[in-house]
PDB file of N, CA and C in Angstrom:
ATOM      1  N   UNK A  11      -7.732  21.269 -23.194  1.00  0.00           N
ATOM      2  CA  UNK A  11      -8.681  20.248 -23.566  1.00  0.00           C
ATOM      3  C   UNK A  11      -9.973  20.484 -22.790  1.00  0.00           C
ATOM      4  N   UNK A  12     -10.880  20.125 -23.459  1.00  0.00           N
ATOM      5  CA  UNK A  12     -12.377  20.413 -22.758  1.00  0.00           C
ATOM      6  C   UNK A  12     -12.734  19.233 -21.935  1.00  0.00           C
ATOM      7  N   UNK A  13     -13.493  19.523 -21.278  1.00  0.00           N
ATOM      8  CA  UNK A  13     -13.877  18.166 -20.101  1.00  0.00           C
ATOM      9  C   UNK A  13     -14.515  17.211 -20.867  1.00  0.00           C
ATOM     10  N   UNK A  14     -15.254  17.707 -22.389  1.00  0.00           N
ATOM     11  CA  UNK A  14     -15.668  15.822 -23.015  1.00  0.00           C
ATOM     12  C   UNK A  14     -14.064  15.513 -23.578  1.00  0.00           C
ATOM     13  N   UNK A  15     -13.431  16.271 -24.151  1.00  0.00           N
ATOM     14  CA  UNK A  15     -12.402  15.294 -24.868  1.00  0.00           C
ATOM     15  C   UNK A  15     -11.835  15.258 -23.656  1.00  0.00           C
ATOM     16  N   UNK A  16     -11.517  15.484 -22.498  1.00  0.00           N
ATOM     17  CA  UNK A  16     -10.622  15.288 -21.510  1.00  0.00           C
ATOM     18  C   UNK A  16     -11.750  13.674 -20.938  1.00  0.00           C
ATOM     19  N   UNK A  17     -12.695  13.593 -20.894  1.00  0.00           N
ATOM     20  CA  UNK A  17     -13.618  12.546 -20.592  1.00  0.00           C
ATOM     21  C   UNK A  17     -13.363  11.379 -21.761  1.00  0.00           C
ATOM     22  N   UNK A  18     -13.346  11.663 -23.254  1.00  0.00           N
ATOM     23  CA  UNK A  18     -12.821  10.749 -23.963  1.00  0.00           C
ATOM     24  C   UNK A  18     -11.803  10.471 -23.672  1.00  0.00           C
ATOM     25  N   UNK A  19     -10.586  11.067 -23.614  1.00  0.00           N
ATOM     26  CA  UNK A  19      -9.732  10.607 -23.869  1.00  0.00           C
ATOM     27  C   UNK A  19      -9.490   9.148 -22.900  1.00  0.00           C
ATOM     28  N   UNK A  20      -9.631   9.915 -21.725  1.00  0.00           N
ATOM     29  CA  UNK A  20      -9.725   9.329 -19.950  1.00  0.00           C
ATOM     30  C   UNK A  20     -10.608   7.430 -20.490  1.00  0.00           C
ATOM     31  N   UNK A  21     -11.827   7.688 -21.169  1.00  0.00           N
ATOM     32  CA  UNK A  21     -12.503   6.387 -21.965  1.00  0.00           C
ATOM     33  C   UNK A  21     -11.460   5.949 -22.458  1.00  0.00           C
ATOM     34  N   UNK A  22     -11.030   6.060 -23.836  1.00  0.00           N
ATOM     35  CA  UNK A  22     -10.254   5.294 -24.347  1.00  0.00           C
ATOM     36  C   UNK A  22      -8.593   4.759 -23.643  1.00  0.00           C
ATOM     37  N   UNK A  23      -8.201   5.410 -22.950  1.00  0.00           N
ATOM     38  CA  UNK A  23      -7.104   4.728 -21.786  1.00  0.00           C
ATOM     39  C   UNK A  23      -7.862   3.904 -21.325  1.00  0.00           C
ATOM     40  N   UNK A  24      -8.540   3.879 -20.528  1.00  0.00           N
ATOM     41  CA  UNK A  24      -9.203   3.030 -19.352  1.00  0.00           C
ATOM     42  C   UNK A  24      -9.622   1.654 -20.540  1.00  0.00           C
ATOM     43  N   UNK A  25     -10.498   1.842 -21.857  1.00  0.00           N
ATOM     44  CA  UNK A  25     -10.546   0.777 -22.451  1.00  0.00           C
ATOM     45  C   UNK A  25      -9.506   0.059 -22.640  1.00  0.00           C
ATOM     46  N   UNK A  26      -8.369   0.447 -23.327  1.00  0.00           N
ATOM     47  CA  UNK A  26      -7.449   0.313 -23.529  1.00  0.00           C
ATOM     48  C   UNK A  26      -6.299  -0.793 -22.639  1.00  0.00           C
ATOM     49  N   UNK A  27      -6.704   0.033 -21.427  1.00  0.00           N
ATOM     50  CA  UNK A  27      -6.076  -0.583 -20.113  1.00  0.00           C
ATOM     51  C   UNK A  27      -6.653  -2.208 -19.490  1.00  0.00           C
ATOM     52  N   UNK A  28      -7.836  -2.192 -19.906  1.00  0.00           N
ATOM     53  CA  UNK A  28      -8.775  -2.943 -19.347  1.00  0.00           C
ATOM     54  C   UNK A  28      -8.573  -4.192 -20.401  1.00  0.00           C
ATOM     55  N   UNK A  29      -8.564  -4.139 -21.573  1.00  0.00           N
ATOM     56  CA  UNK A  29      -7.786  -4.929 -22.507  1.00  0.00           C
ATOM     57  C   UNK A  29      -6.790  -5.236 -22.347  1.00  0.00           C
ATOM     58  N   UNK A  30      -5.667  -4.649 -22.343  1.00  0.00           N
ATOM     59  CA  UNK A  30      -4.543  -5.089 -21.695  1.00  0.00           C
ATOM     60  C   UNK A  30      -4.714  -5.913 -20.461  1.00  0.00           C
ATOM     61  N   UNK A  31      -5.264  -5.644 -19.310  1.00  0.00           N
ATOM     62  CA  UNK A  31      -5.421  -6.623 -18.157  1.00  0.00           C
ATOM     63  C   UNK A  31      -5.911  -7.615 -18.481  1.00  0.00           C
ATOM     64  N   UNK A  32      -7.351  -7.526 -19.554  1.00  0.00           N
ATOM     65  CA  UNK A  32      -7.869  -8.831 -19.924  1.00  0.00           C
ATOM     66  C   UNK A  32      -7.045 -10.088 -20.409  1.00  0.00           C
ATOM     67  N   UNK A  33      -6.071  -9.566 -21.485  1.00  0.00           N
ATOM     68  CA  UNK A  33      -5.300 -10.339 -22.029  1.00  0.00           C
ATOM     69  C   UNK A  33      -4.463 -10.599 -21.209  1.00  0.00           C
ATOM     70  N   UNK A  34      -3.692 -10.032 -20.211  1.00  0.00           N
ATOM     71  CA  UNK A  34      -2.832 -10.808 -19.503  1.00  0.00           C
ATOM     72  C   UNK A  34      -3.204 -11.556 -18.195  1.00  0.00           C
ATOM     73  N   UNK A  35      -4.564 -11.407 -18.345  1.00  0.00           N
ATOM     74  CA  UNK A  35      -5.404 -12.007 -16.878  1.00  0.00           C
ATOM     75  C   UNK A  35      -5.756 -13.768 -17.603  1.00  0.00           C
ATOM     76  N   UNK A  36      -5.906 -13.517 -19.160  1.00  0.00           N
ATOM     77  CA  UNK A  36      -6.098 -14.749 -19.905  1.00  0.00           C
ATOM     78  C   UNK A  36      -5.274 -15.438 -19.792  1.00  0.00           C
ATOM     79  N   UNK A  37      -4.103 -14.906 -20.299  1.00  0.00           N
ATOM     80  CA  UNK A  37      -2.536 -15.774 -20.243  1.00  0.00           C
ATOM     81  C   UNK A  37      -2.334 -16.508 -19.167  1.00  0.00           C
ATOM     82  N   UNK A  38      -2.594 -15.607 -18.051  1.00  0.00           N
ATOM     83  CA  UNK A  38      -2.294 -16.205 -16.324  1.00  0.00           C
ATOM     84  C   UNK A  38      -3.033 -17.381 -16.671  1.00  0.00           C
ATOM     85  N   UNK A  39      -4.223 -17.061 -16.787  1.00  0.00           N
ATOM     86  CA  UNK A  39      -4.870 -18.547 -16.615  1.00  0.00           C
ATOM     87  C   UNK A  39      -4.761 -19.609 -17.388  1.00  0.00           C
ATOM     88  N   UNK A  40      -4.492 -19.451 -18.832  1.00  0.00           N
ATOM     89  CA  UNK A  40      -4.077 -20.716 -19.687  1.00  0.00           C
ATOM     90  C   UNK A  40      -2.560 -21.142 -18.835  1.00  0.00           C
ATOM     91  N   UNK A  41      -1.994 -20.321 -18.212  1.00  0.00           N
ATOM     92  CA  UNK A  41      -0.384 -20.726 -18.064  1.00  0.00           C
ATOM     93  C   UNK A  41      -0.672 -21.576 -16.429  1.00  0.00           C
ATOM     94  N   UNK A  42      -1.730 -21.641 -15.536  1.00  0.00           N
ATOM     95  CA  UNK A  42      -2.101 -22.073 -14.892  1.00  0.00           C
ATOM     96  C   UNK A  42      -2.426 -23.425 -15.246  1.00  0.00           C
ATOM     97  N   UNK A  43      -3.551 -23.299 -16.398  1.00  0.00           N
ATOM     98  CA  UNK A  43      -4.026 -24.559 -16.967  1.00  0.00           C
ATOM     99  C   UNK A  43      -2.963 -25.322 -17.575  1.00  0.00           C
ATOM    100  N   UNK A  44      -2.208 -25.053 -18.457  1.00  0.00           N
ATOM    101  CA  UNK A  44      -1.084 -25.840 -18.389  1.00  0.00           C
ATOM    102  C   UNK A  44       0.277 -26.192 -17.227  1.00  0.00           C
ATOM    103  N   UNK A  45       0.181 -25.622 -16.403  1.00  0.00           N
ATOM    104  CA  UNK A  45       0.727 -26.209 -14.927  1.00  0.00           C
ATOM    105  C   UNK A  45       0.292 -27.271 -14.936  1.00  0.00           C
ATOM    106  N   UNK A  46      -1.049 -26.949 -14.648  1.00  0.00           N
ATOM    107  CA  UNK A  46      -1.419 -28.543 -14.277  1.00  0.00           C
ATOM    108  C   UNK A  46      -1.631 -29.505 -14.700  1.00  0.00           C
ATOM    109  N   UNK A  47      -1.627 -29.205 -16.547  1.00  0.00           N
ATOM    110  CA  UNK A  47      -1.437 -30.670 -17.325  1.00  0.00           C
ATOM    111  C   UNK A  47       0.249 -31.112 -17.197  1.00  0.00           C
ATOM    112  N   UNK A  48       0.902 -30.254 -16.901  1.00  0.00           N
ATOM    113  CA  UNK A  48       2.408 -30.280 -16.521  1.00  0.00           C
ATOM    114  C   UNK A  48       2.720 -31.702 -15.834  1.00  0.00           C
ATOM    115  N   UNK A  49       1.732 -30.936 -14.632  1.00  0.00           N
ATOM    116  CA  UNK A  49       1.887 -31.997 -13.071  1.00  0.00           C
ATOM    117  C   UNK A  49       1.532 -33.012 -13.455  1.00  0.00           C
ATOM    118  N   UNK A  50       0.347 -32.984 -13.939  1.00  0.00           N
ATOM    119  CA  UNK A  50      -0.318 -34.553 -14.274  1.00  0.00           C
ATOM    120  C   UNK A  50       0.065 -35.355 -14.909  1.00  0.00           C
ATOM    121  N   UNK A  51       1.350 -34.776 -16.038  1.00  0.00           N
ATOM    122  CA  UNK A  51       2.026 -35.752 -16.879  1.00  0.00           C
ATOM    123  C   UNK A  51       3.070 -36.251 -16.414  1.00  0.00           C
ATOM    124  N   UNK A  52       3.623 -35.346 -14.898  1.00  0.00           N
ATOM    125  CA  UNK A  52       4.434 -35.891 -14.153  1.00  0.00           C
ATOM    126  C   UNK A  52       5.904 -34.773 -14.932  1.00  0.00           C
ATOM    127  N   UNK A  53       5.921 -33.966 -15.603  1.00  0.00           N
ATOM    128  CA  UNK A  53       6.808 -33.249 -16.191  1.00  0.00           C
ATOM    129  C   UNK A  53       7.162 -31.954 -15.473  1.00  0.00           C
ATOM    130  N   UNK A  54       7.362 -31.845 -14.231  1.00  0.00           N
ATOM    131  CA  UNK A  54       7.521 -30.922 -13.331  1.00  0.00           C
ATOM    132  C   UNK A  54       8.649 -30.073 -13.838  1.00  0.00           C
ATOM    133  N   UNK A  55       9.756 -30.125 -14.718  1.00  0.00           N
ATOM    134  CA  UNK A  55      10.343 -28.996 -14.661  1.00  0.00           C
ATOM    135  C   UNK A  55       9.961 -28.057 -15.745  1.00  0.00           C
ATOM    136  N   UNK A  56       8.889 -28.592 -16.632  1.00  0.00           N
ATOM    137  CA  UNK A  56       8.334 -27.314 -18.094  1.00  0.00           C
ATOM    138  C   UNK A  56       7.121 -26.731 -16.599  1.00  0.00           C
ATOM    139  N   UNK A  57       6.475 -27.392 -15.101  1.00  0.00           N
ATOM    140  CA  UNK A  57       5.872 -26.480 -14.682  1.00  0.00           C
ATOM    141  C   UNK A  57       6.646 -25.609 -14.013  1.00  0.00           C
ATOM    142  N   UNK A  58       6.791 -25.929 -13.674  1.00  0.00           N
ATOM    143  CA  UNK A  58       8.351 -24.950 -12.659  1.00  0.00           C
ATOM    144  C   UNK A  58       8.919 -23.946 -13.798  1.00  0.00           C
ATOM    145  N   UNK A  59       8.985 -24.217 -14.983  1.00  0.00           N
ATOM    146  CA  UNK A  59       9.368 -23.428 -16.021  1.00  0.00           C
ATOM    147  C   UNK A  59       8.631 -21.890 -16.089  1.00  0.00           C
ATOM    148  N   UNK A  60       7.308 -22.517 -15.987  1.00  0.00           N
ATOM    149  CA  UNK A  60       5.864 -21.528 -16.159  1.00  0.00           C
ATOM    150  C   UNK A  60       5.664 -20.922 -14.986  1.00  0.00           C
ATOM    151  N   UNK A  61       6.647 -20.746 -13.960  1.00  0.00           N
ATOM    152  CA  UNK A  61       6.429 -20.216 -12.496  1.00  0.00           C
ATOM    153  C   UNK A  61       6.824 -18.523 -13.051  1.00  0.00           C
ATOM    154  N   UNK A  62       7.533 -18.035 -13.216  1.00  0.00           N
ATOM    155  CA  UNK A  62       8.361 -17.207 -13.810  1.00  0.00           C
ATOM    156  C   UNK A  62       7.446 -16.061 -14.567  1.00  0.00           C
ATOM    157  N   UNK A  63       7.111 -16.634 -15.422  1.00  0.00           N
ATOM    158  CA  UNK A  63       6.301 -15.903 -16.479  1.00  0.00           C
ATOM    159  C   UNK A  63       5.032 -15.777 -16.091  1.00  0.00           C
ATOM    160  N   UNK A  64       4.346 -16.777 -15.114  1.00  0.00           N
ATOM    161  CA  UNK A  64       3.035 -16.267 -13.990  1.00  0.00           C
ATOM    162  C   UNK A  64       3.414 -14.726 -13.201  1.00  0.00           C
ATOM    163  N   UNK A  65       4.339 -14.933 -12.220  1.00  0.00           N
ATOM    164  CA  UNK A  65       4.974 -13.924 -11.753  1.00  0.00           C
ATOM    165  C   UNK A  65       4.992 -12.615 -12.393  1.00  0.00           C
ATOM    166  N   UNK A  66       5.656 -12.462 -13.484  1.00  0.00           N
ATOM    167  CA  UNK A  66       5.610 -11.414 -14.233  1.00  0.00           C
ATOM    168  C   UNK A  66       4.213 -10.947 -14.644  1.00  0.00           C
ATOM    169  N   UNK A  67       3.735 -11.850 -15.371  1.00  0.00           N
ATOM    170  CA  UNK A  67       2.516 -11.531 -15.838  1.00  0.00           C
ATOM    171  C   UNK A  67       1.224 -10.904 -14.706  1.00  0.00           C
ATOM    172  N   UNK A  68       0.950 -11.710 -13.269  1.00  0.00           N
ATOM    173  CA  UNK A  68       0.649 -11.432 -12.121  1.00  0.00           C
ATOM    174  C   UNK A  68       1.386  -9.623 -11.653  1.00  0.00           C
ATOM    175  N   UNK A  69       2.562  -9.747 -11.820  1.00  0.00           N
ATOM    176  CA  UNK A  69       2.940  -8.040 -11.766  1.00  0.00           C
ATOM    177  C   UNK A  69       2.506  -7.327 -12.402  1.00  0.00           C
ATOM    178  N   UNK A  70       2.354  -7.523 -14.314  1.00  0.00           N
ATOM    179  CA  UNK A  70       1.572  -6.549 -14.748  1.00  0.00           C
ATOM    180  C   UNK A  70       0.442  -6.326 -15.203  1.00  0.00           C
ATOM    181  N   UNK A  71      -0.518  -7.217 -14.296  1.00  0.00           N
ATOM    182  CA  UNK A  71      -1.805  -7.076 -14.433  1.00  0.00           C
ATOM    183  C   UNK A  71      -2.238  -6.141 -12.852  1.00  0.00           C
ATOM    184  N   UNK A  72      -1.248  -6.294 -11.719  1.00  0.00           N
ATOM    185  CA  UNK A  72      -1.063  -5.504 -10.346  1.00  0.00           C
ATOM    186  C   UNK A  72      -1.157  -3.943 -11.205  1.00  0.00           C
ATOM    187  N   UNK A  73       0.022  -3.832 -11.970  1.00  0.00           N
ATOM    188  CA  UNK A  73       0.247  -2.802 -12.426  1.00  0.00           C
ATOM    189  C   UNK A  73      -0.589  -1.762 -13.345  1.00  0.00           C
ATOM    190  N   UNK A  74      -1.507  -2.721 -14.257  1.00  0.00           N
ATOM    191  CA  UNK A  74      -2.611  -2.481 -15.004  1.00  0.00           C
ATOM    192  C   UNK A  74      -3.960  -1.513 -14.138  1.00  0.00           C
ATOM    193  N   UNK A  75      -3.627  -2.486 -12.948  1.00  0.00           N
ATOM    194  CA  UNK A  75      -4.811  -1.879 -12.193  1.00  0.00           C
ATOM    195  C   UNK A  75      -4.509  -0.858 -11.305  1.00  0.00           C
ATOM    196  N   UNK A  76      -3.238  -0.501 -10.985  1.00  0.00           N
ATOM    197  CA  UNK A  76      -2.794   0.796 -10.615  1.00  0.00           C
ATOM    198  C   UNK A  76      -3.147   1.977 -11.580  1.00  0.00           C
ATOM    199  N   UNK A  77      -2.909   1.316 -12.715  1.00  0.00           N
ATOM    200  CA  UNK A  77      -2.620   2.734 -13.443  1.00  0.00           C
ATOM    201  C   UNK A  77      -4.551   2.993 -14.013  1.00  0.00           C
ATOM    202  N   UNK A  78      -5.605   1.690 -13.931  1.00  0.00           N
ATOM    203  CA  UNK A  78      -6.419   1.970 -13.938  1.00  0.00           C
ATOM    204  C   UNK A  78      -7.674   3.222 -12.805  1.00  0.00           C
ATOM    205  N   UNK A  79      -6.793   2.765 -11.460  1.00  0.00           N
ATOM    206  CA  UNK A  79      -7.445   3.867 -10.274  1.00  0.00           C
ATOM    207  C   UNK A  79      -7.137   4.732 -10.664  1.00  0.00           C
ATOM    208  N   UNK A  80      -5.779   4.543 -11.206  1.00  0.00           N
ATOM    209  CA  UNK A  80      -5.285   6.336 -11.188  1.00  0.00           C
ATOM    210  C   UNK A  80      -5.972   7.345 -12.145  1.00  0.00           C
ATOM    211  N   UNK A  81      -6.377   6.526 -13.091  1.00  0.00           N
ATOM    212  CA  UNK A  81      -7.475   7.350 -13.930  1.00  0.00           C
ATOM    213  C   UNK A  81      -8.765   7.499 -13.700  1.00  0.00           C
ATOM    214  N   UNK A  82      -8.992   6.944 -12.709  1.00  0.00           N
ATOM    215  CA  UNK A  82     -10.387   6.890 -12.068  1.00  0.00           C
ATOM    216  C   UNK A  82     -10.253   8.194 -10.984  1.00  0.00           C
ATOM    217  N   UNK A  83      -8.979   8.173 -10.432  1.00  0.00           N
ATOM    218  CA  UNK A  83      -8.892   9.270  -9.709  1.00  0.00           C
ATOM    219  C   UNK A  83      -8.971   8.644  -8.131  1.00  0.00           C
ATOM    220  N   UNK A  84      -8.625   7.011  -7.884  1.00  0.00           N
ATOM    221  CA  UNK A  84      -9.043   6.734  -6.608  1.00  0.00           C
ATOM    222  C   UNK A  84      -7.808   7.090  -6.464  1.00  0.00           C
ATOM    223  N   UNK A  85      -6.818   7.333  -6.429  1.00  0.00           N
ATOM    224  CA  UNK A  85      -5.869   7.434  -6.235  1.00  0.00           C
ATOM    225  C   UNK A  85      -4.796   8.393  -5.226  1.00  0.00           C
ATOM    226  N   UNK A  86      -4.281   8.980  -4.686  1.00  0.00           N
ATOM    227  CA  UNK A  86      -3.934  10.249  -4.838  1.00  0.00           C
ATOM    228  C   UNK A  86      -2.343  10.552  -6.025  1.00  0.00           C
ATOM    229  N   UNK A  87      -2.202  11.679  -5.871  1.00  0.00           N
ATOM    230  CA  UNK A  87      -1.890  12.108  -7.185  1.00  0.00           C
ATOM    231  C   UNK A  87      -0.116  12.644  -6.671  1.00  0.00           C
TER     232      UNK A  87
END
């Protein structure tokens, strides 16, 4: 592969990736925002429910951004 398509390609991952984080950086936060209409309604175990799936989601947005350095090259290899 030549260094532009090796440079595209490297673009479209990283877009790719960055979308992916977006969307699960969104989720976190609506699933936040409903925590706290949770609390406020006094319905603590649907928030406690949403603890779980923060967690996860919080892991693979960690993970998103690993695999984003690594294409950046901050990384080592």
């Amino acid at each position: 592969m030549t260094a532009t398509l090796q440079d595209e390609a490297r673009w479209k991952a990283q877009y790719q990736i960055w979308e992916a984080k977006r969307s699960v950086d969104e989720a976190i936060s609506r699933l936040q925002s409903a925590i706290g209409h949770f609390q406020t309604a006094g319905q603590l175990e649907q928030a406690k429910a949403c603890l779980p799936v923060i967690n996860g989601l919080t892991a693979q947005s960690i993970a998103l951004d690993g695999q984003s350095k690594r294409l950046d090259g901050e990384e080592g290899e």
